[in-house]
Amino acid sequence: MQKDLRIKELEEELENLKDQENQTSEFRNKEGNNINSELNSIEFTNSIIENIQAPLLLLNNHFEIIHANRAFYKTFQTTKEEIEGRDIFKIWSHEENITGLKDKLKCIISENLQLSNFEINQSFENIGEKWFKINGSKIQNPQKSSDYILLTLEDISVQKKNEENLKSNEELLQEMIYSSTSLIALLKGPEFIIEIANDAMKNMWGKGPDVIGKPVFQVVPEVEEQGIKELLEEVYQTCKPYHAKERPVYHNVNGEIIKSYFDFTYQPHCNADGKVVGVGVIAQDVTQQAILNERIKASEKEFREMLDFMPHRITVTDKDGNTKYCNQSWLDYSGCTLTEFLERDSSEFTHPDEREKIEKAGEDCLSNEEDLYMELRIKDKHGKYRWHLCRGIPIRNENNEIISWITSSTEIHKLKEEEKRKEDFLKLVSHELKTPVTSIKGYVQLLLSMLHQENTPDNSVPVKPYLQRIENQVERLIRLIAEMLDLSRIEQNELELRKDEFNLNKQVEEIVEDLIYSNKEIDIHLQHDFECNVKADRDRIGQVIINFVTNALKYSPNSKRVDIRIFEEKENYVAISVKDYGIGIDEKEQQQIFKRFYRISGNKDETYSGFGIGLYLSNEIIERHKGKIKVNSEIGKGSEFIFTLPLNNN
Amino acid sequence: MAKILIVDDDQTIGFMLRDILEFNGHEVVVSQEPKKTKENIRDNNIELVLLDKLISGVDGTDVCADLRKDDEFVDLPVIMMSALHNVDEICKEAGATEFLSKPFDMETLNSLVTEVLKNH
């Protein structure tokens, strides 16, 4: 009942207001103002109020709602019946005072103060929590003593929400920047004044919070001369970002210069007009990584150099056999450039006879999981094949799949040649030892057989000449064995020389006499162009001369003539030459004959019997006397072997 | 008894073989020159050749193969000899009737000569 009375009272008041308005219009018309009467009508005023998009409220001095416009009802999802005549605070909240609004409204009434941009945040019955901005002012009723308050409300909930989001984003960003381990700074203006520098950046500089507001090159003057200033200026001027990777920078930390490495970006910072106003710096200290990378590079270089230094030939191929790497030794041997080598098929370097063997060995290696290990011939830059010992191992990944192969080839050509020569030498030793043994055995058995025959008179058995022959063959065996021992002494470096002074001409004469005595058929021409004494091992020099003459006869199947000449060589040397008219030696073989076990080949191997060590021994003997040994020869015409001895040899 | 030619560059072996074969009643010619083999066979009506494999300047297998190319000597018994190991097959391939390994027993030589002569 009381409520109805109150509404009635309010209706009366509103009617009064309208009357007042009408009276004012009439008064203005009476005054003769040219204002359209329609404009002054109360309906028109109401229409304006109703059409204003912002919610409007008219309160009396008891804060009871006298009138609300359509926008208000819509915004608050309420009706005239629900609110008109009711206390605004009772409608909005059960609390008496909404964040001081009541006090503000009281001030409007009592002190005629304007309420401007007062913000409230309230949970409303029908529309939930909202933010409103309220403006208000007092409207005086001249007819009545009571005053009214006109409030305009603006829903600023969305704006508030956005502001909150923005604020929280900004806080997050700040936190991110300041807690980041990346070094972050913002340098403003052409002086590069530090506006922002996070803790990581300040720690790296070794500075405190007082760096803010100072030019960066005042804070870290040592970097100015390291090209950093130019980089910043370029970014500032061109508005193009700059990125650096593992750039070394020297910093002065407490007076000590420390080298660090950074990945960094200089990002131009522009204002709303697109003009550069600063440079953002984001850097990452990658010193540890860079040092590690440098170590890896240095280590790789060291390994590469080591591989290039090795005489072994190393390759790395992929699982299909395509070469990915080879060392310098391979390039030197093959005469290829690296590109050429990598492009060529590795089978091009192997001997055609062995390609099948290699393929099989590769397959065996895969099935048995054993390393590849084989002797192969590999082509050099001159197209010649040389023996190599090759080893290959597959490199497997964690799934045990082969990803590449490493092969190492060691040249063993000389060893192989030596091995072959040794085999040949053994065959030869066996042959040469068996030859005198054959004669000895034959004569011993013949003598025994003759002596056992009953009807043979003892005096008719030729015991003496047969024993002589046996003795000669035994001597021959002893000589062969002595040669072998000499060879072994040379190998052990134990060949001793007993130097005495003797007449060389006389010694040669004696040797020639002995040779003729044992072989009447030989035709030796001896010529003394120079006479001298030498200080040398007489027996060893004799051995050399006998070897020369024996060779001369051995390699002259159709001639028994041998010319021996003693003459003076320049620079105080005496020379002895032994010349034959035999088969001769071609130029290539002339370089080989003084090597161990080398024998001149005829049409087939092993055509000539005799130890291959004679010339080797002679060469050793003469070299140890500081003399020289050489040969002049022509195929089909014969050979001339010469040795020299120094005349003042002490 | 037969006429036998010995071709060996080692004079002592030549003489030893001659002495043994003559002791057994053969007639023997010794030569150190393999290139004169055919000439020696013809001149001396040789019935058997004892040929060394390793002779200065010449390989005995070439001499043997050369004899076999000649119709006149295609069936002539040739015993090749050597102190080298594992060459008997090479000598037989070259046309040798038999191979004798050095050093040998006198008895082996005698029985081999008798057998070869009997078969030809």
PDB file of C-alpha atoms in Angstrom, chain A residues 19-276:
ATOM      1  CA  ASP A  19       3.197  21.224 -16.485  1.00  0.00           C
ATOM      2  CA  GLN A  20       6.244  23.205 -15.657  1.00  0.00           C
ATOM      3  CA  GLU A  21       7.666  22.438 -19.059  1.00  0.00           C
ATOM      4  CA  ASN A  22       4.417  23.498 -20.733  1.00  0.00           C
ATOM      5  CA  GLN A  23       4.318  26.686 -18.835  1.00  0.00           C
ATOM      6  CA  THR A  24       7.860  27.511 -19.826  1.00  0.00           C
ATOM      7  CA  SER A  25       6.952  26.914 -23.492  1.00  0.00           C
ATOM      8  CA  GLU A  26       3.952  29.097 -23.262  1.00  0.00           C
ATOM      9  CA  PHE A  27       5.968  31.771 -21.585  1.00  0.00           C
ATOM     10  CA  ARG A  28       8.580  31.643 -24.363  1.00  0.00           C
ATOM     11  CA  ASN A  29       5.866  31.822 -27.020  1.00  0.00           C
ATOM     12  CA  LYS A  30       4.321  34.772 -25.301  1.00  0.00           C
ATOM     13  CA  GLU A  31       7.643  36.498 -25.318  1.00  0.00           C
ATOM     14  CA  GLY A  32       7.434  36.236 -29.072  1.00  0.00           C
ATOM     15  CA  ASN A  33      10.390  33.882 -29.553  1.00  0.00           C
ATOM     16  CA  ASN A  34      10.406  32.218 -32.946  1.00  0.00           C
ATOM     17  CA  ILE A  35      10.793  28.779 -31.603  1.00  0.00           C
ATOM     18  CA  ASN A  36       8.655  26.133 -33.127  1.00  0.00           C
ATOM     19  CA  SER A  37       5.979  25.107 -30.733  1.00  0.00           C
ATOM     20  CA  GLU A  38       6.547  21.466 -31.613  1.00  0.00           C
ATOM     21  CA  LEU A  39      10.120  21.689 -30.435  1.00  0.00           C
ATOM     22  CA  ASN A  40       8.967  22.878 -27.096  1.00  0.00           C
ATOM     23  CA  SER A  41       6.490  20.167 -26.583  1.00  0.00           C
ATOM     24  CA  ILE A  42       7.005  17.728 -23.774  1.00  0.00           C
ATOM     25  CA  GLU A  43       6.437  14.809 -26.161  1.00  0.00           C
ATOM     26  CA  PHE A  44       9.295  15.956 -28.222  1.00  0.00           C
ATOM     27  CA  THR A  45      11.590  16.143 -25.176  1.00  0.00           C
ATOM     28  CA  ASN A  46      10.468  12.719 -24.107  1.00  0.00           C
ATOM     29  CA  SER A  47      11.075  11.387 -27.565  1.00  0.00           C
ATOM     30  CA  ILE A  48      14.626  12.711 -27.489  1.00  0.00           C
ATOM     31  CA  ILE A  49      15.263  11.161 -24.095  1.00  0.00           C
ATOM     32  CA  GLU A  50      13.809   7.854 -25.188  1.00  0.00           C
ATOM     33  CA  ASN A  51      15.930   7.763 -28.319  1.00  0.00           C
ATOM     34  CA  ILE A  52      19.231   8.500 -26.664  1.00  0.00           C
ATOM     35  CA  GLN A  53      21.274   5.325 -26.915  1.00  0.00           C
ATOM     36  CA  ALA A  54      22.904   5.775 -23.507  1.00  0.00           C
ATOM     37  CA  PRO A  55      20.889   4.722 -20.442  1.00  0.00           C
ATOM     38  CA  LEU A  56      19.475   7.741 -18.590  1.00  0.00           C
ATOM     39  CA  LEU A  57      18.034   7.914 -15.116  1.00  0.00           C
ATOM     40  CA  LEU A  58      16.220  10.649 -13.285  1.00  0.00           C
ATOM     41  CA  LEU A  59      16.292  10.348  -9.520  1.00  0.00           C
ATOM     42  CA  ASN A  60      14.694  12.401  -6.808  1.00  0.00           C
ATOM     43  CA  ASN A  61      16.621  13.494  -3.780  1.00  0.00           C
ATOM     44  CA  HIS A  62      15.714  10.211  -2.099  1.00  0.00           C
ATOM     45  CA  PHE A  63      17.538   8.459  -4.928  1.00  0.00           C
ATOM     46  CA  GLU A  64      14.275   6.976  -6.132  1.00  0.00           C
ATOM     47  CA  ILE A  65      13.864   6.442  -9.860  1.00  0.00           C
ATOM     48  CA  ILE A  66      11.481   9.022 -11.305  1.00  0.00           C
ATOM     49  CA  HIS A  67      12.204   8.104 -14.888  1.00  0.00           C
ATOM     50  CA  ALA A  68      14.382   5.829 -16.955  1.00  0.00           C
ATOM     51  CA  ASN A  69      14.730   5.806 -20.725  1.00  0.00           C
ATOM     52  CA  ARG A  70      14.383   2.910 -23.125  1.00  0.00           C
ATOM     53  CA  ALA A  71      18.139   2.388 -23.353  1.00  0.00           C
ATOM     54  CA  PHE A  72      18.225   1.900 -19.603  1.00  0.00           C
ATOM     55  CA  TYR A  73      15.565  -0.818 -19.655  1.00  0.00           C
ATOM     56  CA  LYS A  74      17.330  -2.526 -22.478  1.00  0.00           C
ATOM     57  CA  THR A  75      20.754  -2.375 -20.879  1.00  0.00           C
ATOM     58  CA  PHE A  76      19.570  -3.567 -17.508  1.00  0.00           C
ATOM     59  CA  GLN A  77      16.975  -5.925 -18.932  1.00  0.00           C
ATOM     60  CA  THR A  78      14.259  -4.563 -16.730  1.00  0.00           C
ATOM     61  CA  THR A  79      10.884  -2.810 -16.992  1.00  0.00           C
ATOM     62  CA  LYS A  80       9.304   0.379 -15.878  1.00  0.00           C
ATOM     63  CA  GLU A  81       7.064  -1.506 -13.455  1.00  0.00           C
ATOM     64  CA  GLU A  82      10.022  -3.177 -11.824  1.00  0.00           C
ATOM     65  CA  ILE A  83      11.986  -0.054 -11.129  1.00  0.00           C
ATOM     66  CA  GLU A  84      10.010   3.145 -11.228  1.00  0.00           C
ATOM     67  CA  GLY A  85       9.629   4.734  -7.787  1.00  0.00           C
ATOM     68  CA  ARG A  86      12.191   2.372  -6.269  1.00  0.00           C
ATOM     69  CA  ASP A  87      15.409   3.235  -4.528  1.00  0.00           C
ATOM     70  CA  ILE A  88      18.205   2.898  -7.054  1.00  0.00           C
ATOM     71  CA  PHE A  89      20.499   1.211  -4.530  1.00  0.00           C
ATOM     72  CA  LYS A  90      17.869  -1.348  -3.624  1.00  0.00           C
ATOM     73  CA  ILE A  91      17.477  -2.253  -7.238  1.00  0.00           C
ATOM     74  CA  TRP A  92      21.163  -2.502  -7.976  1.00  0.00           C
ATOM     75  CA  SER A  93      22.420  -3.951  -4.775  1.00  0.00           C
ATOM     76  CA  HIS A  94      21.481  -5.012  -1.358  1.00  0.00           C
ATOM     77  CA  GLU A  95      24.284  -2.876  -0.116  1.00  0.00           C
ATOM     78  CA  GLU A  96      23.434   0.615   0.877  1.00  0.00           C
ATOM     79  CA  ASN A  97      26.370   2.204  -0.867  1.00  0.00           C
ATOM     80  CA  ILE A  98      27.884   1.057  -4.139  1.00  0.00           C
ATOM     81  CA  THR A  99      31.564   1.865  -3.929  1.00  0.00           C
ATOM     82  CA  GLY A 100      30.883   5.351  -2.689  1.00  0.00           C
ATOM     83  CA  LEU A 101      28.209   6.203  -5.275  1.00  0.00           C
ATOM     84  CA  LYS A 102      25.704   7.176  -2.619  1.00  0.00           C
ATOM     85  CA  ASP A 103      28.098   9.707  -1.137  1.00  0.00           C
ATOM     86  CA  LYS A 104      28.717  11.153  -4.565  1.00  0.00           C
ATOM     87  CA  LEU A 105      24.967  11.477  -5.197  1.00  0.00           C
ATOM     88  CA  LYS A 106      24.508  13.182  -1.848  1.00  0.00           C
ATOM     89  CA  CYS A 107      27.225  15.664  -2.856  1.00  0.00           C
ATOM     90  CA  ILE A 108      25.323  16.393  -6.083  1.00  0.00           C
ATOM     91  CA  ILE A 109      22.274  17.338  -4.076  1.00  0.00           C
ATOM     92  CA  SER A 110      23.874  19.113  -1.194  1.00  0.00           C
ATOM     93  CA  GLU A 111      26.836  20.776  -2.841  1.00  0.00           C
ATOM     94  CA  ASN A 112      25.621  20.879  -6.425  1.00  0.00           C
ATOM     95  CA  LEU A 113      28.750  19.027  -7.525  1.00  0.00           C
ATOM     96  CA  GLN A 114      28.889  17.383 -10.932  1.00  0.00           C
ATOM     97  CA  LEU A 115      29.530  13.626 -10.993  1.00  0.00           C
ATOM     98  CA  SER A 116      31.909  12.983 -13.761  1.00  0.00           C
ATOM     99  CA  ASN A 117      33.259   9.703 -15.116  1.00  0.00           C
ATOM    100  CA  PHE A 118      32.617   7.811 -11.931  1.00  0.00           C
ATOM    101  CA  GLU A 119      33.257   4.105 -12.547  1.00  0.00           C
ATOM    102  CA  ILE A 120      31.460   1.329 -10.748  1.00  0.00           C
ATOM    103  CA  ASN A 121      31.925  -2.378 -10.941  1.00  0.00           C
ATOM    104  CA  GLN A 122      28.895  -4.299  -9.774  1.00  0.00           C
ATOM    105  CA  SER A 123      27.167  -7.607 -10.179  1.00  0.00           C
ATOM    106  CA  PHE A 124      23.686  -6.746 -11.395  1.00  0.00           C
ATOM    107  CA  GLU A 125      20.669  -8.968 -10.964  1.00  0.00           C
ATOM    108  CA  ASN A 126      19.746  -9.580 -14.588  1.00  0.00           C
ATOM    109  CA  ILE A 127      22.936  -8.810 -16.459  1.00  0.00           C
ATOM    110  CA  GLY A 128      25.697 -10.045 -14.175  1.00  0.00           C
ATOM    111  CA  GLU A 129      28.927  -8.271 -13.499  1.00  0.00           C
ATOM    112  CA  LYS A 130      29.428  -5.049 -15.409  1.00  0.00           C
ATOM    113  CA  TRP A 131      31.426  -1.875 -15.417  1.00  0.00           C
ATOM    114  CA  PHE A 132      29.615   1.418 -15.812  1.00  0.00           C
ATOM    115  CA  LYS A 133      30.836   4.964 -16.160  1.00  0.00           C
ATOM    116  CA  ILE A 134      28.387   7.357 -14.602  1.00  0.00           C
ATOM    117  CA  ASN A 135      27.985  11.101 -15.160  1.00  0.00           C
ATOM    118  CA  GLY A 136      25.452  13.056 -13.193  1.00  0.00           C
ATOM    119  CA  SER A 137      24.207  16.502 -12.354  1.00  0.00           C
ATOM    120  CA  LYS A 138      21.523  18.200 -10.310  1.00  0.00           C
ATOM    121  CA  ILE A 139      18.381  19.432 -11.982  1.00  0.00           C
ATOM    122  CA  GLN A 140      16.482  21.975  -9.945  1.00  0.00           C
ATOM    123  CA  ASN A 141      12.785  22.179  -9.952  1.00  0.00           C
ATOM    124  CA  PRO A 142      11.955  25.889  -9.706  1.00  0.00           C
ATOM    125  CA  GLN A 143       8.393  25.126  -8.814  1.00  0.00           C
ATOM    126  CA  LYS A 144       9.143  22.780  -6.095  1.00  0.00           C
ATOM    127  CA  SER A 145      11.801  22.894  -3.521  1.00  0.00           C
ATOM    128  CA  SER A 146      12.874  19.335  -4.391  1.00  0.00           C
ATOM    129  CA  ASP A 147      15.866  18.631  -6.606  1.00  0.00           C
ATOM    130  CA  TYR A 148      16.470  15.897  -9.144  1.00  0.00           C
ATOM    131  CA  ILE A 149      19.544  14.040 -10.286  1.00  0.00           C
ATOM    132  CA  LEU A 150      20.048  13.175 -13.909  1.00  0.00           C
ATOM    133  CA  LEU A 151      22.417  10.249 -14.399  1.00  0.00           C
ATOM    134  CA  THR A 152      23.854   8.988 -17.719  1.00  0.00           C
ATOM    135  CA  LEU A 153      25.368   5.564 -17.674  1.00  0.00           C
ATOM    136  CA  GLU A 154      27.867   4.057 -20.090  1.00  0.00           C
ATOM    137  CA  ASP A 155      28.617   0.348 -20.190  1.00  0.00           C
ATOM    138  CA  ILE A 156      32.416   0.174 -20.218  1.00  0.00           C
ATOM    139  CA  SER A 157      32.707  -3.526 -19.398  1.00  0.00           C
ATOM    140  CA  VAL A 158      34.328  -4.477 -22.758  1.00  0.00           C
ATOM    141  CA  GLN A 159      36.741  -1.576 -22.566  1.00  0.00           C
ATOM    142  CA  LYS A 160      37.628  -2.530 -18.980  1.00  0.00           C
ATOM    143  CA  LYS A 161      38.140  -6.142 -19.976  1.00  0.00           C
ATOM    144  CA  ASN A 162      40.450  -5.068 -22.797  1.00  0.00           C
ATOM    145  CA  GLU A 163      42.356  -2.788 -20.494  1.00  0.00           C
ATOM    146  CA  GLU A 164      42.795  -5.613 -18.040  1.00  0.00           C
ATOM    147  CA  ASN A 165      43.982  -7.996 -20.748  1.00  0.00           C
ATOM    148  CA  LEU A 166      46.381  -5.412 -22.076  1.00  0.00           C
ATOM    149  CA  LYS A 167      47.745  -4.788 -18.631  1.00  0.00           C
ATOM    150  CA  SER A 168      48.222  -8.443 -17.889  1.00  0.00           C
ATOM    151  CA  ASN A 169      49.855  -9.016 -21.298  1.00  0.00           C
ATOM    152  CA  GLU A 170      52.188  -6.148 -20.677  1.00  0.00           C
ATOM    153  CA  GLU A 171      53.098  -7.560 -17.288  1.00  0.00           C
ATOM    154  CA  LEU A 172      53.702 -10.968 -18.805  1.00  0.00           C
ATOM    155  CA  LEU A 173      55.872  -9.462 -21.493  1.00  0.00           C
ATOM    156  CA  GLN A 174      57.861  -7.508 -18.938  1.00  0.00           C
ATOM    157  CA  GLU A 175      58.321 -10.623 -16.866  1.00  0.00           C
ATOM    158  CA  MET A 176      59.404 -12.580 -19.898  1.00  0.00           C
ATOM    159  CA  ILE A 177      61.929  -9.962 -20.885  1.00  0.00           C
ATOM    160  CA  TYR A 178      63.356  -9.574 -17.428  1.00  0.00           C
ATOM    161  CA  SER A 179      63.493 -13.252 -16.548  1.00  0.00           C
ATOM    162  CA  SER A 180      64.756 -14.350 -19.981  1.00  0.00           C
ATOM    163  CA  THR A 181      68.185 -15.938 -20.268  1.00  0.00           C
ATOM    164  CA  SER A 182      68.462 -14.266 -23.667  1.00  0.00           C
ATOM    165  CA  LEU A 183      70.153 -10.886 -23.531  1.00  0.00           C
ATOM    166  CA  ILE A 184      67.567  -8.238 -24.361  1.00  0.00           C
ATOM    167  CA  ALA A 185      67.932  -4.496 -24.624  1.00  0.00           C
ATOM    168  CA  LEU A 186      66.233  -1.586 -26.310  1.00  0.00           C
ATOM    169  CA  LEU A 187      68.494   1.238 -27.418  1.00  0.00           C
ATOM    170  CA  LYS A 188      66.791   4.503 -28.240  1.00  0.00           C
ATOM    171  CA  GLY A 189      67.788   7.281 -30.597  1.00  0.00           C
ATOM    172  CA  PRO A 190      70.939   7.793 -32.625  1.00  0.00           C
ATOM    173  CA  GLU A 191      72.914   7.853 -29.354  1.00  0.00           C
ATOM    174  CA  PHE A 192      71.658   4.355 -28.539  1.00  0.00           C
ATOM    175  CA  ILE A 193      70.451   5.255 -25.085  1.00  0.00           C
ATOM    176  CA  ILE A 194      69.649   2.138 -23.043  1.00  0.00           C
ATOM    177  CA  GLU A 195      65.919   2.173 -22.435  1.00  0.00           C
ATOM    178  CA  ILE A 196      65.505  -1.454 -21.516  1.00  0.00           C
ATOM    179  CA  ALA A 197      68.197  -3.917 -20.521  1.00  0.00           C
ATOM    180  CA  ASN A 198      67.195  -7.168 -18.878  1.00  0.00           C
ATOM    181  CA  ASP A 199      69.127  -8.795 -16.055  1.00  0.00           C
ATOM    182  CA  ALA A 200      70.906 -11.198 -18.388  1.00  0.00           C
ATOM    183  CA  MET A 201      72.174  -8.283 -20.485  1.00  0.00           C
ATOM    184  CA  LYS A 202      73.275  -6.295 -17.440  1.00  0.00           C
ATOM    185  CA  ASN A 203      75.045  -9.341 -15.994  1.00  0.00           C
ATOM    186  CA  MET A 204      76.869  -9.870 -19.253  1.00  0.00           C
ATOM    187  CA  TRP A 205      77.950  -6.231 -19.250  1.00  0.00           C
ATOM    188  CA  GLY A 206      78.897  -6.638 -15.591  1.00  0.00           C
ATOM    189  CA  LYS A 207      76.782  -3.561 -14.723  1.00  0.00           C
ATOM    190  CA  GLY A 208      73.990  -2.674 -12.342  1.00  0.00           C
ATOM    191  CA  PRO A 209      70.566  -1.026 -12.836  1.00  0.00           C
ATOM    192  CA  ASP A 210      72.117   2.442 -13.283  1.00  0.00           C
ATOM    193  CA  VAL A 211      72.818   1.723 -16.973  1.00  0.00           C
ATOM    194  CA  ILE A 212      69.247   2.686 -17.916  1.00  0.00           C
ATOM    195  CA  GLY A 213      69.206   6.059 -19.607  1.00  0.00           C
ATOM    196  CA  LYS A 214      72.884   5.995 -20.552  1.00  0.00           C
ATOM    197  CA  PRO A 215      74.276   5.642 -24.099  1.00  0.00           C
ATOM    198  CA  VAL A 216      75.322   2.033 -24.632  1.00  0.00           C
ATOM    199  CA  PHE A 217      78.870   2.896 -25.737  1.00  0.00           C
ATOM    200  CA  GLN A 218      79.344   4.811 -22.512  1.00  0.00           C
ATOM    201  CA  VAL A 219      78.399   1.687 -20.588  1.00  0.00           C
ATOM    202  CA  VAL A 220      80.467  -0.757 -22.691  1.00  0.00           C
ATOM    203  CA  PRO A 221      83.021   1.417 -24.518  1.00  0.00           C
ATOM    204  CA  GLU A 222      85.167  -1.624 -25.414  1.00  0.00           C
ATOM    205  CA  VAL A 223      82.668  -2.919 -28.003  1.00  0.00           C
ATOM    206  CA  GLU A 224      82.517   0.383 -29.920  1.00  0.00           C
ATOM    207  CA  GLU A 225      85.762  -0.392 -31.771  1.00  0.00           C
ATOM    208  CA  GLN A 226      84.721  -3.964 -32.588  1.00  0.00           C
ATOM    209  CA  GLY A 227      82.448  -3.003 -35.483  1.00  0.00           C
ATOM    210  CA  ILE A 228      79.344  -3.064 -33.264  1.00  0.00           C
ATOM    211  CA  LYS A 229      78.746   0.688 -33.592  1.00  0.00           C
ATOM    212  CA  GLU A 230      78.749   0.489 -37.389  1.00  0.00           C
ATOM    213  CA  LEU A 231      76.296  -2.404 -37.288  1.00  0.00           C
ATOM    214  CA  LEU A 232      73.877  -0.549 -34.981  1.00  0.00           C
ATOM    215  CA  GLU A 233      74.119   2.598 -37.084  1.00  0.00           C
ATOM    216  CA  GLU A 234      73.403   0.660 -40.234  1.00  0.00           C
ATOM    217  CA  VAL A 235      70.288  -0.929 -38.720  1.00  0.00           C
ATOM    218  CA  TYR A 236      69.210   2.502 -37.456  1.00  0.00           C
ATOM    219  CA  GLN A 237      69.726   4.134 -40.815  1.00  0.00           C
ATOM    220  CA  THR A 238      68.482   1.418 -43.169  1.00  0.00           C
ATOM    221  CA  CYS A 239      65.683  -0.005 -40.996  1.00  0.00           C
ATOM    222  CA  LYS A 240      66.888  -3.482 -41.927  1.00  0.00           C
ATOM    223  CA  PRO A 241      67.461  -6.065 -39.207  1.00  0.00           C
ATOM    224  CA  TYR A 242      70.922  -7.599 -38.799  1.00  0.00           C
ATOM    225  CA  HIS A 243      71.581 -11.196 -37.716  1.00  0.00           C
ATOM    226  CA  ALA A 244      74.946 -12.492 -36.490  1.00  0.00           C
ATOM    227  CA  LYS A 245      75.998 -16.073 -35.831  1.00  0.00           C
ATOM    228  CA  GLU A 246      78.739 -17.016 -33.352  1.00  0.00           C
ATOM    229  CA  ARG A 247      80.281 -13.552 -33.504  1.00  0.00           C
ATOM    230  CA  PRO A 248      83.204 -13.102 -31.117  1.00  0.00           C
ATOM    231  CA  VAL A 249      82.936 -10.026 -28.859  1.00  0.00           C
ATOM    232  CA  TYR A 250      85.531  -8.900 -26.312  1.00  0.00           C
ATOM    233  CA  HIS A 251      84.147  -7.582 -23.038  1.00  0.00           C
ATOM    234  CA  ASN A 252      85.865  -5.783 -20.237  1.00  0.00           C
ATOM    235  CA  VAL A 253      84.663  -7.519 -17.087  1.00  0.00           C
ATOM    236  CA  ASN A 254      86.251  -5.953 -13.989  1.00  0.00           C
ATOM    237  CA  GLY A 255      89.333  -4.961 -15.983  1.00  0.00           C
ATOM    238  CA  GLU A 256      89.741  -8.386 -17.578  1.00  0.00           C
ATOM    239  CA  ILE A 257      89.150  -8.759 -21.320  1.00  0.00           C
ATOM    240  CA  ILE A 258      86.936 -11.783 -21.931  1.00  0.00           C
ATOM    241  CA  LYS A 259      86.153 -13.214 -25.338  1.00  0.00           C
ATOM    242  CA  SER A 260      82.590 -14.413 -25.762  1.00  0.00           C
ATOM    243  CA  TYR A 261      80.565 -15.544 -28.755  1.00  0.00           C
ATOM    244  CA  PHE A 262      77.027 -14.409 -29.518  1.00  0.00           C
ATOM    245  CA  ASP A 263      74.174 -15.171 -31.854  1.00  0.00           C
ATOM    246  CA  PHE A 264      72.332 -11.857 -32.041  1.00  0.00           C
ATOM    247  CA  THR A 265      69.715  -9.843 -33.868  1.00  0.00           C
ATOM    248  CA  TYR A 266      69.514  -6.061 -34.162  1.00  0.00           C
ATOM    249  CA  GLN A 267      65.897  -5.246 -34.864  1.00  0.00           C
ATOM    250  CA  PRO A 268      64.940  -1.706 -35.922  1.00  0.00           C
ATOM    251  CA  HIS A 269      62.306  -0.227 -33.605  1.00  0.00           C
ATOM    252  CA  CYS A 270      59.901   2.131 -35.391  1.00  0.00           C
ATOM    253  CA  ASN A 271      57.318   4.600 -34.134  1.00  0.00           C
ATOM    254  CA  ALA A 272      53.746   4.866 -35.388  1.00  0.00           C
ATOM    255  CA  ASP A 273      54.935   6.832 -38.444  1.00  0.00           C
ATOM    256  CA  GLY A 274      57.325   4.054 -39.408  1.00  0.00           C
ATOM    257  CA  LYS A 275      60.375   6.091 -38.502  1.00  0.00           C
ATOM    258  CA  VAL A 276      63.240   4.290 -36.769  1.00  0.00           C
TER     259      VAL A 276
END
